[in-house]
């Protein structure tokens, strides 16, 4: 684990990404940013972050595909991932593709983009313990 912990924020919504990254930095975390799925995977391989906050719905490689790609690599399969979404309940849509999605790909949980940022920081702290 990095000290302080390194969080990779992957989101195509630049405004949301900047707000979240700023909040994480002010909370004492190191932050790296990726603007799409391909960049997220590349940075995960190069930086080995302690946690990735990854948008589910990105153009090109989706957040779910990012997690599946990470699980294929020996150096990235242990990285924890919190999926970020603006959907109220993303799991039913995901379960249509794979009923055991969360367990099989290693996604820890999901966070709704409308969640209070202080609650997001608490969730991040809980996950990286």
mmCIF file with all atom_site columns, C-alpha atoms in Angstrom:
data_model
loop_
_atom_site.group_PDB
_atom_site.id
_atom_site.type_symbol
_atom_site.label_atom_id
_atom_site.label_alt_id
_atom_site.label_comp_id
_atom_site.label_asym_id
_atom_site.label_entity_id
_atom_site.label_seq_id
_atom_site.pdbx_PDB_ins_code
_atom_site.Cartn_x
_atom_site.Cartn_y
_atom_site.Cartn_z
_atom_site.occupancy
_atom_site.B_iso_or_equiv
_atom_site.pdbx_formal_charge
_atom_site.auth_seq_id
_atom_site.auth_comp_id
_atom_site.auth_asym_id
_atom_site.auth_atom_id
_atom_site.pdbx_PDB_model_num
ATOM 1   C CA . UNK A 1 1   ? 0.000   0.000   0.000   1.00 0.00 ? 1   UNK A CA 1
ATOM 2   C CA . UNK A 1 2   ? 1.162   3.510   -0.788  1.00 0.00 ? 2   UNK A CA 1
ATOM 3   C CA . UNK A 1 3   ? 1.573   5.951   2.064   1.00 0.00 ? 3   UNK A CA 1
ATOM 4   C CA . UNK A 1 4   ? -0.615  7.942   1.792   1.00 0.00 ? 4   UNK A CA 1
ATOM 5   C CA . UNK A 1 5   ? -2.923  5.635   -0.188  1.00 0.00 ? 5   UNK A CA 1
ATOM 6   C CA . UNK A 1 6   ? -3.099  6.200   -3.948  1.00 0.00 ? 6   UNK A CA 1
ATOM 7   C CA . UNK A 1 7   ? -6.596  6.430   -5.434  1.00 0.00 ? 7   UNK A CA 1
ATOM 8   C CA . UNK A 1 8   ? -7.154  6.273   -9.205  1.00 0.00 ? 8   UNK A CA 1
ATOM 9   C CA . UNK A 1 9   ? -10.305 8.128   -10.281 1.00 0.00 ? 9   UNK A CA 1
ATOM 10  C CA . UNK A 1 10  ? -11.555 7.023   -13.713 1.00 0.00 ? 10  UNK A CA 1
ATOM 11  C CA . UNK A 1 11  ? -14.471 9.004   -15.109 1.00 0.00 ? 11  UNK A CA 1
ATOM 12  C CA . UNK A 1 12  ? -15.307 10.643  -18.423 1.00 0.00 ? 12  UNK A CA 1
ATOM 13  C CA . UNK A 1 13  ? -17.240 13.389  -16.593 1.00 0.00 ? 13  UNK A CA 1
ATOM 14  C CA . UNK A 1 14  ? -14.319 15.766  -16.088 1.00 0.00 ? 14  UNK A CA 1
ATOM 15  C CA . UNK A 1 15  ? -16.239 18.098  -13.765 1.00 0.00 ? 15  UNK A CA 1
ATOM 16  C CA . UNK A 1 16  ? -17.241 15.301  -11.397 1.00 0.00 ? 16  UNK A CA 1
ATOM 17  C CA . UNK A 1 17  ? -13.766 13.798  -11.576 1.00 0.00 ? 17  UNK A CA 1
ATOM 18  C CA . UNK A 1 18  ? -12.115 17.104  -10.614 1.00 0.00 ? 18  UNK A CA 1
ATOM 19  C CA . UNK A 1 19  ? -14.477 17.643  -7.678  1.00 0.00 ? 19  UNK A CA 1
ATOM 20  C CA . UNK A 1 20  ? -13.940 14.090  -6.398  1.00 0.00 ? 20  UNK A CA 1
ATOM 21  C CA . UNK A 1 21  ? -10.156 14.245  -6.900  1.00 0.00 ? 21  UNK A CA 1
ATOM 22  C CA . UNK A 1 22  ? -9.966  17.542  -5.003  1.00 0.00 ? 22  UNK A CA 1
ATOM 23  C CA . UNK A 1 23  ? -11.996 16.126  -2.105  1.00 0.00 ? 23  UNK A CA 1
ATOM 24  C CA . UNK A 1 24  ? -9.767  13.030  -1.973  1.00 0.00 ? 24  UNK A CA 1
ATOM 25  C CA . UNK A 1 25  ? -6.584  15.143  -1.987  1.00 0.00 ? 25  UNK A CA 1
ATOM 26  C CA . UNK A 1 26  ? -7.925  17.357  0.801   1.00 0.00 ? 26  UNK A CA 1
ATOM 27  C CA . UNK A 1 27  ? -8.649  14.177  2.757   1.00 0.00 ? 27  UNK A CA 1
ATOM 28  C CA . UNK A 1 28  ? -4.991  13.162  2.554   1.00 0.00 ? 28  UNK A CA 1
ATOM 29  C CA . UNK A 1 29  ? -4.973  10.750  -0.395  1.00 0.00 ? 29  UNK A CA 1
ATOM 30  C CA . UNK A 1 30  ? -2.689  10.719  -3.403  1.00 0.00 ? 30  UNK A CA 1
ATOM 31  C CA . UNK A 1 31  ? -4.818  10.881  -6.555  1.00 0.00 ? 31  UNK A CA 1
ATOM 32  C CA . UNK A 1 32  ? -4.266  9.865   -10.167 1.00 0.00 ? 32  UNK A CA 1
ATOM 33  C CA . UNK A 1 33  ? -6.866  10.460  -12.856 1.00 0.00 ? 33  UNK A CA 1
ATOM 34  C CA . UNK A 1 34  ? -7.978  8.645   -16.002 1.00 0.00 ? 34  UNK A CA 1
ATOM 35  C CA . UNK A 1 35  ? -10.554 9.951   -18.464 1.00 0.00 ? 35  UNK A CA 1
ATOM 36  C CA . UNK A 1 36  ? -11.550 6.659   -20.084 1.00 0.00 ? 36  UNK A CA 1
ATOM 37  C CA . UNK A 1 37  ? -11.380 2.922   -19.534 1.00 0.00 ? 37  UNK A CA 1
ATOM 38  C CA . UNK A 1 38  ? -8.255  2.285   -21.580 1.00 0.00 ? 38  UNK A CA 1
ATOM 39  C CA . UNK A 1 39  ? -6.342  4.976   -19.707 1.00 0.00 ? 39  UNK A CA 1
ATOM 40  C CA . UNK A 1 40  ? -7.611  3.576   -16.390 1.00 0.00 ? 40  UNK A CA 1
ATOM 41  C CA . UNK A 1 41  ? -6.208  0.122   -17.156 1.00 0.00 ? 41  UNK A CA 1
ATOM 42  C CA . UNK A 1 42  ? -2.871  1.576   -18.313 1.00 0.00 ? 42  UNK A CA 1
ATOM 43  C CA . UNK A 1 43  ? -2.522  3.695   -15.170 1.00 0.00 ? 43  UNK A CA 1
ATOM 44  C CA . UNK A 1 44  ? -3.549  0.777   -12.953 1.00 0.00 ? 44  UNK A CA 1
ATOM 45  C CA . UNK A 1 45  ? -0.765  -1.337  -14.458 1.00 0.00 ? 45  UNK A CA 1
ATOM 46  C CA . UNK A 1 46  ? 1.829   1.444   -14.134 1.00 0.00 ? 46  UNK A CA 1
ATOM 47  C CA . UNK A 1 47  ? 0.830   2.865   -10.737 1.00 0.00 ? 47  UNK A CA 1
ATOM 48  C CA . UNK A 1 48  ? -0.798  -0.080  -8.900  1.00 0.00 ? 48  UNK A CA 1
ATOM 49  C CA . UNK A 1 49  ? -3.189  2.154   -6.944  1.00 0.00 ? 49  UNK A CA 1
ATOM 50  C CA . UNK A 1 50  ? -4.635  1.064   -3.616  1.00 0.00 ? 50  UNK A CA 1
ATOM 51  C CA . UNK A 1 51  ? -8.160  1.699   -4.891  1.00 0.00 ? 51  UNK A CA 1
ATOM 52  C CA . UNK A 1 52  ? -9.835  2.622   -8.157  1.00 0.00 ? 52  UNK A CA 1
ATOM 53  C CA . UNK A 1 53  ? -13.022 4.675   -8.274  1.00 0.00 ? 53  UNK A CA 1
ATOM 54  C CA . UNK A 1 54  ? -14.318 3.832   -11.741 1.00 0.00 ? 54  UNK A CA 1
ATOM 55  C CA . UNK A 1 55  ? -17.379 5.118   -13.576 1.00 0.00 ? 55  UNK A CA 1
ATOM 56  C CA . UNK A 1 56  ? -19.542 2.274   -14.871 1.00 0.00 ? 56  UNK A CA 1
ATOM 57  C CA . UNK A 1 57  ? -20.795 4.124   -17.921 1.00 0.00 ? 57  UNK A CA 1
ATOM 58  C CA . UNK A 1 58  ? -17.865 5.444   -19.978 1.00 0.00 ? 58  UNK A CA 1
ATOM 59  C CA . UNK A 1 59  ? -17.567 5.520   -23.764 1.00 0.00 ? 59  UNK A CA 1
ATOM 60  C CA . UNK A 1 60  ? -15.322 2.866   -25.229 1.00 0.00 ? 60  UNK A CA 1
ATOM 61  C CA . UNK A 1 61  ? -14.265 0.567   -22.419 1.00 0.00 ? 61  UNK A CA 1
ATOM 62  C CA . UNK A 1 62  ? -16.898 0.622   -19.661 1.00 0.00 ? 62  UNK A CA 1
ATOM 63  C CA . UNK A 1 63  ? -16.130 0.428   -15.967 1.00 0.00 ? 63  UNK A CA 1
ATOM 64  C CA . UNK A 1 64  ? -17.229 -3.194  -15.884 1.00 0.00 ? 64  UNK A CA 1
ATOM 65  C CA . UNK A 1 65  ? -14.824 -4.002  -18.728 1.00 0.00 ? 65  UNK A CA 1
ATOM 66  C CA . UNK A 1 66  ? -12.046 -2.154  -16.888 1.00 0.00 ? 66  UNK A CA 1
ATOM 67  C CA . UNK A 1 67  ? -12.557 -4.366  -13.837 1.00 0.00 ? 67  UNK A CA 1
ATOM 68  C CA . UNK A 1 68  ? -12.591 -7.517  -15.983 1.00 0.00 ? 68  UNK A CA 1
ATOM 69  C CA . UNK A 1 69  ? -9.331  -6.419  -17.662 1.00 0.00 ? 69  UNK A CA 1
ATOM 70  C CA . UNK A 1 70  ? -7.730  -5.745  -14.273 1.00 0.00 ? 70  UNK A CA 1
ATOM 71  C CA . UNK A 1 71  ? -8.669  -9.224  -13.062 1.00 0.00 ? 71  UNK A CA 1
ATOM 72  C CA . UNK A 1 72  ? -6.687  -10.745 -15.949 1.00 0.00 ? 72  UNK A CA 1
ATOM 73  C CA . UNK A 1 73  ? -3.378  -9.195  -14.884 1.00 0.00 ? 73  UNK A CA 1
ATOM 74  C CA . UNK A 1 74  ? -1.280  -10.645 -12.068 1.00 0.00 ? 74  UNK A CA 1
ATOM 75  C CA . UNK A 1 75  ? -0.148  -7.171  -10.996 1.00 0.00 ? 75  UNK A CA 1
ATOM 76  C CA . UNK A 1 76  ? -3.663  -5.677  -11.080 1.00 0.00 ? 76  UNK A CA 1
ATOM 77  C CA . UNK A 1 77  ? -6.061  -8.419  -10.014 1.00 0.00 ? 77  UNK A CA 1
ATOM 78  C CA . UNK A 1 78  ? -5.771  -7.528  -6.324  1.00 0.00 ? 78  UNK A CA 1
ATOM 79  C CA . UNK A 1 79  ? -6.644  -3.853  -6.773  1.00 0.00 ? 79  UNK A CA 1
ATOM 80  C CA . UNK A 1 80  ? -9.911  -2.930  -5.073  1.00 0.00 ? 80  UNK A CA 1
ATOM 81  C CA . UNK A 1 81  ? -12.505 -1.169  -7.216  1.00 0.00 ? 81  UNK A CA 1
ATOM 82  C CA . UNK A 1 82  ? -15.513 0.937   -6.295  1.00 0.00 ? 82  UNK A CA 1
ATOM 83  C CA . UNK A 1 83  ? -17.744 1.500   -9.292  1.00 0.00 ? 83  UNK A CA 1
ATOM 84  C CA . UNK A 1 84  ? -19.237 4.970   -9.654  1.00 0.00 ? 84  UNK A CA 1
ATOM 85  C CA . UNK A 1 85  ? -22.619 5.476   -11.268 1.00 0.00 ? 85  UNK A CA 1
ATOM 86  C CA . UNK A 1 86  ? -25.381 7.982   -11.762 1.00 0.00 ? 86  UNK A CA 1
ATOM 87  C CA . UNK A 1 87  ? -27.870 5.087   -12.007 1.00 0.00 ? 87  UNK A CA 1
ATOM 88  C CA . UNK A 1 88  ? -30.012 4.487   -8.911  1.00 0.00 ? 88  UNK A CA 1
ATOM 89  C CA . UNK A 1 89  ? -29.427 0.718   -8.922  1.00 0.00 ? 89  UNK A CA 1
ATOM 90  C CA . UNK A 1 90  ? -26.881 -0.535  -11.461 1.00 0.00 ? 90  UNK A CA 1
ATOM 91  C CA . UNK A 1 91  ? -26.779 -4.162  -10.350 1.00 0.00 ? 91  UNK A CA 1
ATOM 92  C CA . UNK A 1 92  ? -29.956 -5.384  -12.137 1.00 0.00 ? 92  UNK A CA 1
ATOM 93  C CA . UNK A 1 93  ? -28.542 -4.171  -15.454 1.00 0.00 ? 93  UNK A CA 1
ATOM 94  C CA . UNK A 1 94  ? -25.217 -5.818  -14.716 1.00 0.00 ? 94  UNK A CA 1
ATOM 95  C CA . UNK A 1 95  ? -26.779 -9.085  -13.548 1.00 0.00 ? 95  UNK A CA 1
ATOM 96  C CA . UNK A 1 96  ? -28.396 -9.514  -16.969 1.00 0.00 ? 96  UNK A CA 1
ATOM 97  C CA . UNK A 1 97  ? -24.900 -10.140 -18.296 1.00 0.00 ? 97  UNK A CA 1
ATOM 98  C CA . UNK A 1 98  ? -23.581 -12.153 -15.360 1.00 0.00 ? 98  UNK A CA 1
ATOM 99  C CA . UNK A 1 99  ? -25.455 -13.081 -12.189 1.00 0.00 ? 99  UNK A CA 1
ATOM 100 C CA . UNK A 1 100 ? -22.257 -13.299 -10.116 1.00 0.00 ? 100 UNK A CA 1
ATOM 101 C CA . UNK A 1 101 ? -20.796 -10.124 -11.565 1.00 0.00 ? 101 UNK A CA 1
ATOM 102 C CA . UNK A 1 102 ? -19.603 -8.375  -8.414  1.00 0.00 ? 102 UNK A CA 1
ATOM 103 C CA . UNK A 1 103 ? -17.938 -11.462 -6.908  1.00 0.00 ? 103 UNK A CA 1
ATOM 104 C CA . UNK A 1 104 ? -16.353 -12.689 -10.099 1.00 0.00 ? 104 UNK A CA 1
ATOM 105 C CA . UNK A 1 105 ? -14.784 -9.429  -11.170 1.00 0.00 ? 105 UNK A CA 1
ATOM 106 C CA . UNK A 1 106 ? -13.824 -8.239  -7.730  1.00 0.00 ? 106 UNK A CA 1
ATOM 107 C CA . UNK A 1 107 ? -15.782 -4.988  -7.643  1.00 0.00 ? 107 UNK A CA 1
ATOM 108 C CA . UNK A 1 108 ? -16.175 -4.116  -3.996  1.00 0.00 ? 108 UNK A CA 1
ATOM 109 C CA . UNK A 1 109 ? -19.310 -1.980  -4.236  1.00 0.00 ? 109 UNK A CA 1
ATOM 110 C CA . UNK A 1 110 ? -20.793 0.934   -6.112  1.00 0.00 ? 110 UNK A CA 1
ATOM 111 C CA . UNK A 1 111 ? -21.230 4.574   -5.194  1.00 0.00 ? 111 UNK A CA 1
ATOM 112 C CA . UNK A 1 112 ? -23.919 6.799   -6.635  1.00 0.00 ? 112 UNK A CA 1
ATOM 113 C CA . UNK A 1 113 ? -22.604 10.100  -7.997  1.00 0.00 ? 113 UNK A CA 1
ATOM 114 C CA . UNK A 1 114 ? -25.291 11.937  -6.047  1.00 0.00 ? 114 UNK A CA 1
ATOM 115 C CA . UNK A 1 115 ? -23.878 10.632  -2.734  1.00 0.00 ? 115 UNK A CA 1
ATOM 116 C CA . UNK A 1 116 ? -22.521 13.281  -0.382  1.00 0.00 ? 116 UNK A CA 1
ATOM 117 C CA . UNK A 1 117 ? -18.758 13.502  -0.940  1.00 0.00 ? 117 UNK A CA 1
ATOM 118 C CA . UNK A 1 118 ? -18.029 13.116  2.773   1.00 0.00 ? 118 UNK A CA 1
ATOM 119 C CA . UNK A 1 119 ? -19.824 9.749   2.602   1.00 0.00 ? 119 UNK A CA 1
ATOM 120 C CA . UNK A 1 120 ? -17.735 8.809   -0.435  1.00 0.00 ? 120 UNK A CA 1
ATOM 121 C CA . UNK A 1 121 ? -14.546 9.577   1.511   1.00 0.00 ? 121 UNK A CA 1
ATOM 122 C CA . UNK A 1 122 ? -15.764 7.441   4.425   1.00 0.00 ? 122 UNK A CA 1
ATOM 123 C CA . UNK A 1 123 ? -16.488 4.565   2.013   1.00 0.00 ? 123 UNK A CA 1
ATOM 124 C CA . UNK A 1 124 ? -12.999 4.926   0.502   1.00 0.00 ? 124 UNK A CA 1
ATOM 125 C CA . UNK A 1 125 ? -11.410 4.798   3.970   1.00 0.00 ? 125 UNK A CA 1
ATOM 126 C CA . UNK A 1 126 ? -13.478 1.730   4.847   1.00 0.00 ? 126 UNK A CA 1
ATOM 127 C CA . UNK A 1 127 ? -12.503 -0.131  1.676   1.00 0.00 ? 127 UNK A CA 1
ATOM 128 C CA . UNK A 1 128 ? -8.758  0.527   1.835   1.00 0.00 ? 128 UNK A CA 1
ATOM 129 C CA . UNK A 1 129 ? -8.316  -0.574  5.463   1.00 0.00 ? 129 UNK A CA 1
#
